[in-house]
mmCIF file of C-alpha atoms in Angstrom:
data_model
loop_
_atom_site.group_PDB
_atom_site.id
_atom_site.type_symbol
_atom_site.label_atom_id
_atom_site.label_comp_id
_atom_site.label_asym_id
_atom_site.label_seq_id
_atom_site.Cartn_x
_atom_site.Cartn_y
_atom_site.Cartn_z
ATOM 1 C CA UNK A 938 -12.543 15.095 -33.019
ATOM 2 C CA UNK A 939 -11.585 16.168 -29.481
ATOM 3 C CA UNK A 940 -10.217 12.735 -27.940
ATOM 4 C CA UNK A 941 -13.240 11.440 -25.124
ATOM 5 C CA UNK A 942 -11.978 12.218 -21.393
ATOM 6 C CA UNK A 943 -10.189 9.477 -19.377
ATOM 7 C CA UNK A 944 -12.556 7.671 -17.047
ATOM 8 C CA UNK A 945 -12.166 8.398 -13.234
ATOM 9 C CA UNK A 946 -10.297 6.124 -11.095
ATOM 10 C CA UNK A 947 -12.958 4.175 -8.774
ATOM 11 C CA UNK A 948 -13.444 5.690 -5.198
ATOM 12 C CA UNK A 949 -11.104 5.364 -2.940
ATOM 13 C CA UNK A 950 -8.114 3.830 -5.377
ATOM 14 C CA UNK A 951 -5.843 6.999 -5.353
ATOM 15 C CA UNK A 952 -6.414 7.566 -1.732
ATOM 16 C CA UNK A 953 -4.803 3.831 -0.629
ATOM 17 C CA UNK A 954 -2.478 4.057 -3.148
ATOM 18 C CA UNK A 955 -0.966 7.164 -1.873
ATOM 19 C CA UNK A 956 -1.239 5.544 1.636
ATOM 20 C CA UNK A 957 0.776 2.621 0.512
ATOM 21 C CA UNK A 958 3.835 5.394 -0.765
ATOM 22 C CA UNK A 959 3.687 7.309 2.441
ATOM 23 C CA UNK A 960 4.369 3.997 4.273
ATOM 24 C CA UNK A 961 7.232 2.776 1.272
ATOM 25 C CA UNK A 962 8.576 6.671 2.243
ATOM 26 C CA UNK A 963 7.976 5.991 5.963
ATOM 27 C CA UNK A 964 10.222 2.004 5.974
ATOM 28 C CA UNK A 965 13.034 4.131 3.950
ATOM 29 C CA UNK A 966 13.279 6.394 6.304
ATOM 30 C CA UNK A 967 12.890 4.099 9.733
ATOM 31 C CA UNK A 968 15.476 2.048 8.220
ATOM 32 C CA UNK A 969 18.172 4.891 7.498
ATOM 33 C CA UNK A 970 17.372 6.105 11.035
ATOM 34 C CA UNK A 971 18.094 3.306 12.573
ATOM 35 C CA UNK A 972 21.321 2.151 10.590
ATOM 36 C CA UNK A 973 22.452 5.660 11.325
ATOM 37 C CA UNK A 974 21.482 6.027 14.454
ATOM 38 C CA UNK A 975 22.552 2.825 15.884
ATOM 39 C CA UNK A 976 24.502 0.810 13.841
ATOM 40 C CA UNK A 977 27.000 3.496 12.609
ATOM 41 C CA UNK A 978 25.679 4.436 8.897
ATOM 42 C CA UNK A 979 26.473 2.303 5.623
ATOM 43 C CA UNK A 980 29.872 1.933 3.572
ATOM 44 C CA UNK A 981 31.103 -0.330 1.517
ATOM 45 C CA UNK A 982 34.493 -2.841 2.469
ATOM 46 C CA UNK A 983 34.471 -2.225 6.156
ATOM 47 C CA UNK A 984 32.618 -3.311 9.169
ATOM 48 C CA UNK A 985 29.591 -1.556 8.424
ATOM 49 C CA UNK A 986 29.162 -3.240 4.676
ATOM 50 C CA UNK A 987 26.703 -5.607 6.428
ATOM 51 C CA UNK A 988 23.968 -2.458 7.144
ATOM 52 C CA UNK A 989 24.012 -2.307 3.555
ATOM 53 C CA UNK A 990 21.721 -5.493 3.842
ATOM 54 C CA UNK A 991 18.548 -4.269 5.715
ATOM 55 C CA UNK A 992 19.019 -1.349 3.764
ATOM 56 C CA UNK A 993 18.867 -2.829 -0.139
ATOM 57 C CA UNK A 994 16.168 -5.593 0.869
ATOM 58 C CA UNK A 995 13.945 -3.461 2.437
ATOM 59 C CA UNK A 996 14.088 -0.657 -0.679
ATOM 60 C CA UNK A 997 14.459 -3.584 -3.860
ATOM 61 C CA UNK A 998 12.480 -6.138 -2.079
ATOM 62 C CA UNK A 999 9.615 -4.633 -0.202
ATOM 63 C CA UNK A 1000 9.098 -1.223 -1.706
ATOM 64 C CA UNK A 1001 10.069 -1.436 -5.234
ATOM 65 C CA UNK A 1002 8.362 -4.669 -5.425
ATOM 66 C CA UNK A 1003 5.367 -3.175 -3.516
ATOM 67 C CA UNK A 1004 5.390 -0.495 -6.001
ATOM 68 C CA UNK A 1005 5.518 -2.689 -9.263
ATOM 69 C CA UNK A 1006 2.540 -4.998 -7.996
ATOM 70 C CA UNK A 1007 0.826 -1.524 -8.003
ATOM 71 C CA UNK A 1008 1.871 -0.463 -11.178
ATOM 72 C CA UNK A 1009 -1.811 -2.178 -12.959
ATOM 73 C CA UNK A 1010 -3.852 -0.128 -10.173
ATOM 74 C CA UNK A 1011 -1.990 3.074 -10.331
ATOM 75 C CA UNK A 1012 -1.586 3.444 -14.136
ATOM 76 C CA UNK A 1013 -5.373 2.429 -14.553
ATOM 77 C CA UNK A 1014 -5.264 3.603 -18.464
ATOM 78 C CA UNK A 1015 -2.031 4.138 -19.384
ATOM 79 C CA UNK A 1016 -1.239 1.677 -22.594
ATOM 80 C CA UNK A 1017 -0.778 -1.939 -21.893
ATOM 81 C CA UNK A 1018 2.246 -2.606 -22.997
ATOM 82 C CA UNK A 1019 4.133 0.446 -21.305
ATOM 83 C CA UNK A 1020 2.373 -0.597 -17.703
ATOM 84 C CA UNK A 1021 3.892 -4.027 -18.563
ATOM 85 C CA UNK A 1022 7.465 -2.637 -18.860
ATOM 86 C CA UNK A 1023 7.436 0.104 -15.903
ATOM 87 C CA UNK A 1024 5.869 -3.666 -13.877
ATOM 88 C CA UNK A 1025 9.271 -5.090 -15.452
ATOM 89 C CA UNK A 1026 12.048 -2.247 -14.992
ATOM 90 C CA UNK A 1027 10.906 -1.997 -11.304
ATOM 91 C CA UNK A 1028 10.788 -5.745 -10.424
ATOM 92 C CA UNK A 1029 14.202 -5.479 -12.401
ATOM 93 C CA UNK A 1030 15.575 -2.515 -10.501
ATOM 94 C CA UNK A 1031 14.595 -4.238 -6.950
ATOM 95 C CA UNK A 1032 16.335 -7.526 -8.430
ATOM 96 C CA UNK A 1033 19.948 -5.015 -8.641
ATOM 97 C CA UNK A 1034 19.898 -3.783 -5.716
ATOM 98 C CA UNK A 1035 18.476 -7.113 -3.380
ATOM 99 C CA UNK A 1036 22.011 -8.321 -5.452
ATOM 100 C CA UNK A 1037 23.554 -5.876 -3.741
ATOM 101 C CA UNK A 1038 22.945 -6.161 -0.374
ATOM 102 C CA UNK A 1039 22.960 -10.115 -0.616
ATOM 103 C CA UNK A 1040 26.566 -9.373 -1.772
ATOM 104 C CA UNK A 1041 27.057 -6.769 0.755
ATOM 105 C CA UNK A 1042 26.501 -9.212 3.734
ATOM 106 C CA UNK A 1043 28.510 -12.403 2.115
ATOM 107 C CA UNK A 1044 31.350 -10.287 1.673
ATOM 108 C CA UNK A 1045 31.347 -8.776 4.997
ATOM 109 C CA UNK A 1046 30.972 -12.326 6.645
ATOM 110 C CA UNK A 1047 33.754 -13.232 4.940
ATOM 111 C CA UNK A 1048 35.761 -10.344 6.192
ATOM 112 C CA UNK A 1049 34.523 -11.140 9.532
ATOM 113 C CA UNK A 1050 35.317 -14.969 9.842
ATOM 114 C CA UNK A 1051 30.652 -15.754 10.375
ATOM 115 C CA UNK A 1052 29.342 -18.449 8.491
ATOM 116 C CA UNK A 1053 26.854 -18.224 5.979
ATOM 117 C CA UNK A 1054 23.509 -19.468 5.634
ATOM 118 C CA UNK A 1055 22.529 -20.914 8.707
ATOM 119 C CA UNK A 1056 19.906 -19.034 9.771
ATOM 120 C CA UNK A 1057 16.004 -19.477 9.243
ATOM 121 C CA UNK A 1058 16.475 -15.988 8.108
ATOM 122 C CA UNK A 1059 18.901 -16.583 5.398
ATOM 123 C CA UNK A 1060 17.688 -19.666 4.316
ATOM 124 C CA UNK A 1061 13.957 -17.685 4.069
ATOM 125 C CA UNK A 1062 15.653 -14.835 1.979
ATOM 126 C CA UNK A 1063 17.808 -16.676 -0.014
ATOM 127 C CA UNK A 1064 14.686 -18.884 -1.625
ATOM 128 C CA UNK A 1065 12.345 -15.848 -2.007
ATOM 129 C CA UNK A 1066 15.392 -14.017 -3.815
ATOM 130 C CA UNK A 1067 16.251 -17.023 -6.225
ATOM 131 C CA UNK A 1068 12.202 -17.449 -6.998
ATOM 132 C CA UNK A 1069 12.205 -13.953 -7.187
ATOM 133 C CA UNK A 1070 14.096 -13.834 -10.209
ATOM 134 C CA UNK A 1071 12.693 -17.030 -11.631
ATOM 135 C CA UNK A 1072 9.310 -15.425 -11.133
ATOM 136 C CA UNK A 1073 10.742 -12.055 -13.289
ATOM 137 C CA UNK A 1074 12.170 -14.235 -16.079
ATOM 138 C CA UNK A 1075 9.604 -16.184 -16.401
ATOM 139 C CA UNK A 1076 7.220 -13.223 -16.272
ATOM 140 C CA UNK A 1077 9.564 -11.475 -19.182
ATOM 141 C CA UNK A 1078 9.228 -14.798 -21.340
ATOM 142 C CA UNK A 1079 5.334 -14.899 -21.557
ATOM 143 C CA UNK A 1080 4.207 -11.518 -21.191
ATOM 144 C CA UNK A 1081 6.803 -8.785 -22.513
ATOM 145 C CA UNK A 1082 8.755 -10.671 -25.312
ATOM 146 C CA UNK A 1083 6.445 -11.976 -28.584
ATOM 147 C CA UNK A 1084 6.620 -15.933 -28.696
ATOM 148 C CA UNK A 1085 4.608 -17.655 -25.959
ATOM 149 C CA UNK A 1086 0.847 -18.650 -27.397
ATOM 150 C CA UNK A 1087 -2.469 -16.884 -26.718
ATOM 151 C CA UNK A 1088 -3.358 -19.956 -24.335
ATOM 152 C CA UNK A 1089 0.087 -20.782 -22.899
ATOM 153 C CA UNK A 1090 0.079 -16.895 -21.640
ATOM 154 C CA UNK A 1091 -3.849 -17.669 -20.120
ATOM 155 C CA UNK A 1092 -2.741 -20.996 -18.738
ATOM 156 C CA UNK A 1093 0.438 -19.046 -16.927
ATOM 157 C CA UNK A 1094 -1.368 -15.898 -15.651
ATOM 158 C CA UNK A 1095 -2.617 -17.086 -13.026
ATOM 159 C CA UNK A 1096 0.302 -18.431 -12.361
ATOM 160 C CA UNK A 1097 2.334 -15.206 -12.506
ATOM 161 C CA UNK A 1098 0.038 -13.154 -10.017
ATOM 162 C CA UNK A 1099 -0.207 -16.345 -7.311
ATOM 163 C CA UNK A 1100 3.196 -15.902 -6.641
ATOM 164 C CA UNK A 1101 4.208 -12.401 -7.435
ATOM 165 C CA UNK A 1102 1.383 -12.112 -4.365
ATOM 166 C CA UNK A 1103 3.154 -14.677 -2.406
ATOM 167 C CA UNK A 1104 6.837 -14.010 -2.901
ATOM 168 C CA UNK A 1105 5.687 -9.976 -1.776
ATOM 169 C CA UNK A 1106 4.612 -11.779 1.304
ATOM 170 C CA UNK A 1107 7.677 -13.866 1.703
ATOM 171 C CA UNK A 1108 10.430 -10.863 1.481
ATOM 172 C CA UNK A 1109 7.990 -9.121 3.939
ATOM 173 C CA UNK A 1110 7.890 -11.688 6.276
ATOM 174 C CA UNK A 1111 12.246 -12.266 5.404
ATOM 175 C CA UNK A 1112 12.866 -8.965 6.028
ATOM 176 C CA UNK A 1113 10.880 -9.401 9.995
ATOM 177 C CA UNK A 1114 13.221 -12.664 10.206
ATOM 178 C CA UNK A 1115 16.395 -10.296 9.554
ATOM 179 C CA UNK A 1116 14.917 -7.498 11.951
ATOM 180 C CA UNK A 1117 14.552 -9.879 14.916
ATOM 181 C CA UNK A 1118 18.042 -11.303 14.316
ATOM 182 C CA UNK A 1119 19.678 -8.155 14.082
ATOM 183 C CA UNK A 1120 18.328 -7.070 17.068
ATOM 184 C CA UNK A 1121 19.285 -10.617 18.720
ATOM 185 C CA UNK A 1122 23.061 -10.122 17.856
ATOM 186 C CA UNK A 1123 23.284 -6.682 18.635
ATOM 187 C CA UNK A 1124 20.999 -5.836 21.483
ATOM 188 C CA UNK A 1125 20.218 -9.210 22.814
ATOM 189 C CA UNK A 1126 20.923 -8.200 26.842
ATOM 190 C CA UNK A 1127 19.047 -5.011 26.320
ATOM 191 C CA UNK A 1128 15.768 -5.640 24.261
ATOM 192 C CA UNK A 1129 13.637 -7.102 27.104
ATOM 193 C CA UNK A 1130 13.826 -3.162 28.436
ATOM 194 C CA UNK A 1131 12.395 -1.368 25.301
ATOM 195 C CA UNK A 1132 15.239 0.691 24.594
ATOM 196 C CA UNK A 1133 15.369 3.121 21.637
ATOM 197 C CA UNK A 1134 17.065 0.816 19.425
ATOM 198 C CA UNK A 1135 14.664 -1.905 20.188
ATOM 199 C CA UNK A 1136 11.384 0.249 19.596
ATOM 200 C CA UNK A 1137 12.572 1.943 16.290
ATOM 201 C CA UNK A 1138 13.566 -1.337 14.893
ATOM 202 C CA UNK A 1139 10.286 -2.586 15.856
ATOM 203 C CA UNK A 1140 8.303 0.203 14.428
ATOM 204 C CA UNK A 1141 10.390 -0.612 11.042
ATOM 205 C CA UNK A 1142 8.386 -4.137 11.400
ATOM 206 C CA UNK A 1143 5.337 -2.907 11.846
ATOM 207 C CA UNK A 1144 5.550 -0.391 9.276
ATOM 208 C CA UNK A 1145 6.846 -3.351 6.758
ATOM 209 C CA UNK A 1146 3.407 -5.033 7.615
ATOM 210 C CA UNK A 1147 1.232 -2.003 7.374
ATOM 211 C CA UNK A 1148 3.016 -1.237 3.927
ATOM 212 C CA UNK A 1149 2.096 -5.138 2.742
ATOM 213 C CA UNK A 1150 -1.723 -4.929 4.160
ATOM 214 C CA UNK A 1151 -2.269 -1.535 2.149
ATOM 215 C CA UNK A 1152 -0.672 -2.778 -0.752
ATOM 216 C CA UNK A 1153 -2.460 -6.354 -0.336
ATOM 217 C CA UNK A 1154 -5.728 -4.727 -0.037
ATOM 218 C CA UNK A 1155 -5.176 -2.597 -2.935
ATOM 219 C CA UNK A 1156 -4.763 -6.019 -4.988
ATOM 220 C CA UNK A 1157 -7.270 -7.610 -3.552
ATOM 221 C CA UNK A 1158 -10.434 -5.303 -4.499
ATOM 222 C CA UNK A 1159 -11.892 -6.797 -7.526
ATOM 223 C CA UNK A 1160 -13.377 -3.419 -8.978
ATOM 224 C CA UNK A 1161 -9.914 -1.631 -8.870
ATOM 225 C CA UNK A 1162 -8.216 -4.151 -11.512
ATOM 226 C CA UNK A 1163 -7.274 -2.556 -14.534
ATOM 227 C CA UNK A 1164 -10.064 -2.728 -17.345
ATOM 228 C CA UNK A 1165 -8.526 -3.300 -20.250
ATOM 229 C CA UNK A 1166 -8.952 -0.917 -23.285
ATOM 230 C CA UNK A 1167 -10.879 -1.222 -26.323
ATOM 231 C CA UNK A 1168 -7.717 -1.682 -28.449
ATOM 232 C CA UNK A 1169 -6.267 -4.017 -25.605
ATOM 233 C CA UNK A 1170 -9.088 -6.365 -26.667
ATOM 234 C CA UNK A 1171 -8.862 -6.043 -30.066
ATOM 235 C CA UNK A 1172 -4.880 -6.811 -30.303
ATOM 236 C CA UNK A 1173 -5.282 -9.521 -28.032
ATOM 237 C CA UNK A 1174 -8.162 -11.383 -30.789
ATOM 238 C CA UNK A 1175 -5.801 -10.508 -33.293
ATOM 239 C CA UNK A 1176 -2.297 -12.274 -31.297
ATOM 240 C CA UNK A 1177 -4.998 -15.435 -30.320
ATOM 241 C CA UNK A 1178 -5.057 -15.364 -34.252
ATOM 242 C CA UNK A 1179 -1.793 -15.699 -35.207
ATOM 243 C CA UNK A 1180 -0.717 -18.035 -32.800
ATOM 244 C CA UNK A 1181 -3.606 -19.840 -32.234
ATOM 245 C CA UNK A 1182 -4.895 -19.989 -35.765
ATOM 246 C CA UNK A 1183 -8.376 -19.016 -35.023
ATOM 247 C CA UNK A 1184 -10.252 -16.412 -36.442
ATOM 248 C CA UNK A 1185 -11.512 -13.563 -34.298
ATOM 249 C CA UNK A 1186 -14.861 -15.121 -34.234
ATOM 250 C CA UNK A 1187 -14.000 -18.049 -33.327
ATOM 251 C CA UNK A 1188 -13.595 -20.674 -36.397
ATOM 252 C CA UNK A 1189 -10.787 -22.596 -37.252
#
């Protein structure tokens, strides 16, 4: 038998997610632009280590997180378990590289004699990256390995999405922290009169928070959460089985 044709994707789904990767394409390129244009390009071990910063937070922690939060809209009936581990690898992969540039800017403090972690901005960063991770072990632990129970994984869910929501939100609002002090170091006689600089590093923020209201919106609308498959259902009675020791319709 000829296998029955994948439902469509509700109205209106595809269309915002393809707005949200125009605007992820749109903060890459504002932020090479203006490292490049401004602030001299990116290497590693000299003085411009420290635009490596801007540069890895906004790509691991806005748009690669942006983009794994979208993973359960995007890949609507793809099998469970592979949207769960494309949602892991890319929370993963934006883990790396936030490393990175968290690295890149100690390192070039320390070359340059300024103190770390003083700042409202680093101290903002810093917690959403540590959480970060906590929030991607933990989510590892009950969701992608075998062990946790039927109702510890219910119990934790809600949990999970709370503050994947919240600590998408955070980096966002981090990375408009770092903007503003960037711009304070560097251009602080000159901002007042809306030079260049000033106005491409503020479109960069307001493309950040158009980028988290399309992707926020996408989350938000009830009817585009992933319905989960016939199979999905059945292999989830079966696990509430074996760890739960109930049978599927309900006994003990």
């Amino acid at each position: 038998a000829m296998d029955a044709p994948l439902p469509a994707s509700p109205a209106g789904l595809s269309a915002f997610v393809a707005v949200s990767q125009v605007l992820g394409l749109a903060l890459l390129a504002t932020t090479g632009a203006w490292l490049g244009r401004y602030r001299g390009g990116v290497a590693w071990h000299s003085p411009l280590q420290l635009n490596a910063h801007p540069l890895c937070m906004v790509l691991g922690m806005v748009f690669l997180q942006g983009d794994a939060l979208l993973v359960y809209r995007a890949f609507r009936h793809e099998a469970k378990r592979s949207t769960k581990a494309l949602h892991a690898v890319l929370h993963g992969l934006a883990l790396l590289i936030a490393l990175v540039g968290i690295i890149a800017v100690f390192e070039s403090h320390r070359a340059q004699g300024i103190p770390d972690m003083y700042s409202l901005h680093s101290w903002c960063g810093m917690a959403t990256f540590v959480l970060y991770l906590l929030q991607w072990l933990l989510g590892c632990g009950f969701f992608l390995f075998p062990g946790a129970s039927f109702s510890l994984r219910g119990w934790y869910k809600p949990q999970h999405i709370f503050f994947g929501i919240a600590l998408f939100i955070l980096s966002i609002a981090s990375c408009l922290l770092g903007i503003t002090e960037m711009l304070l170091f560097k251009i602080s006689d000159s901002y007042s009169h809306f030079v260049p600089e000033g106005i491409l590093a503020n479109t960069l923020g307001v493309l950040l928070v158009a980028f988290g209201l399309v992707v926020g919106y996408v989350l938000a609308r009830e009817e585009w959460r992933r319905p989960p498959l016939a199979e999905e259902l059945a292999l989830s009675m079966d696990f509430k089985t074996l760890t739960e020791g109930e049978s599927p319709g309900g006994g003990s």
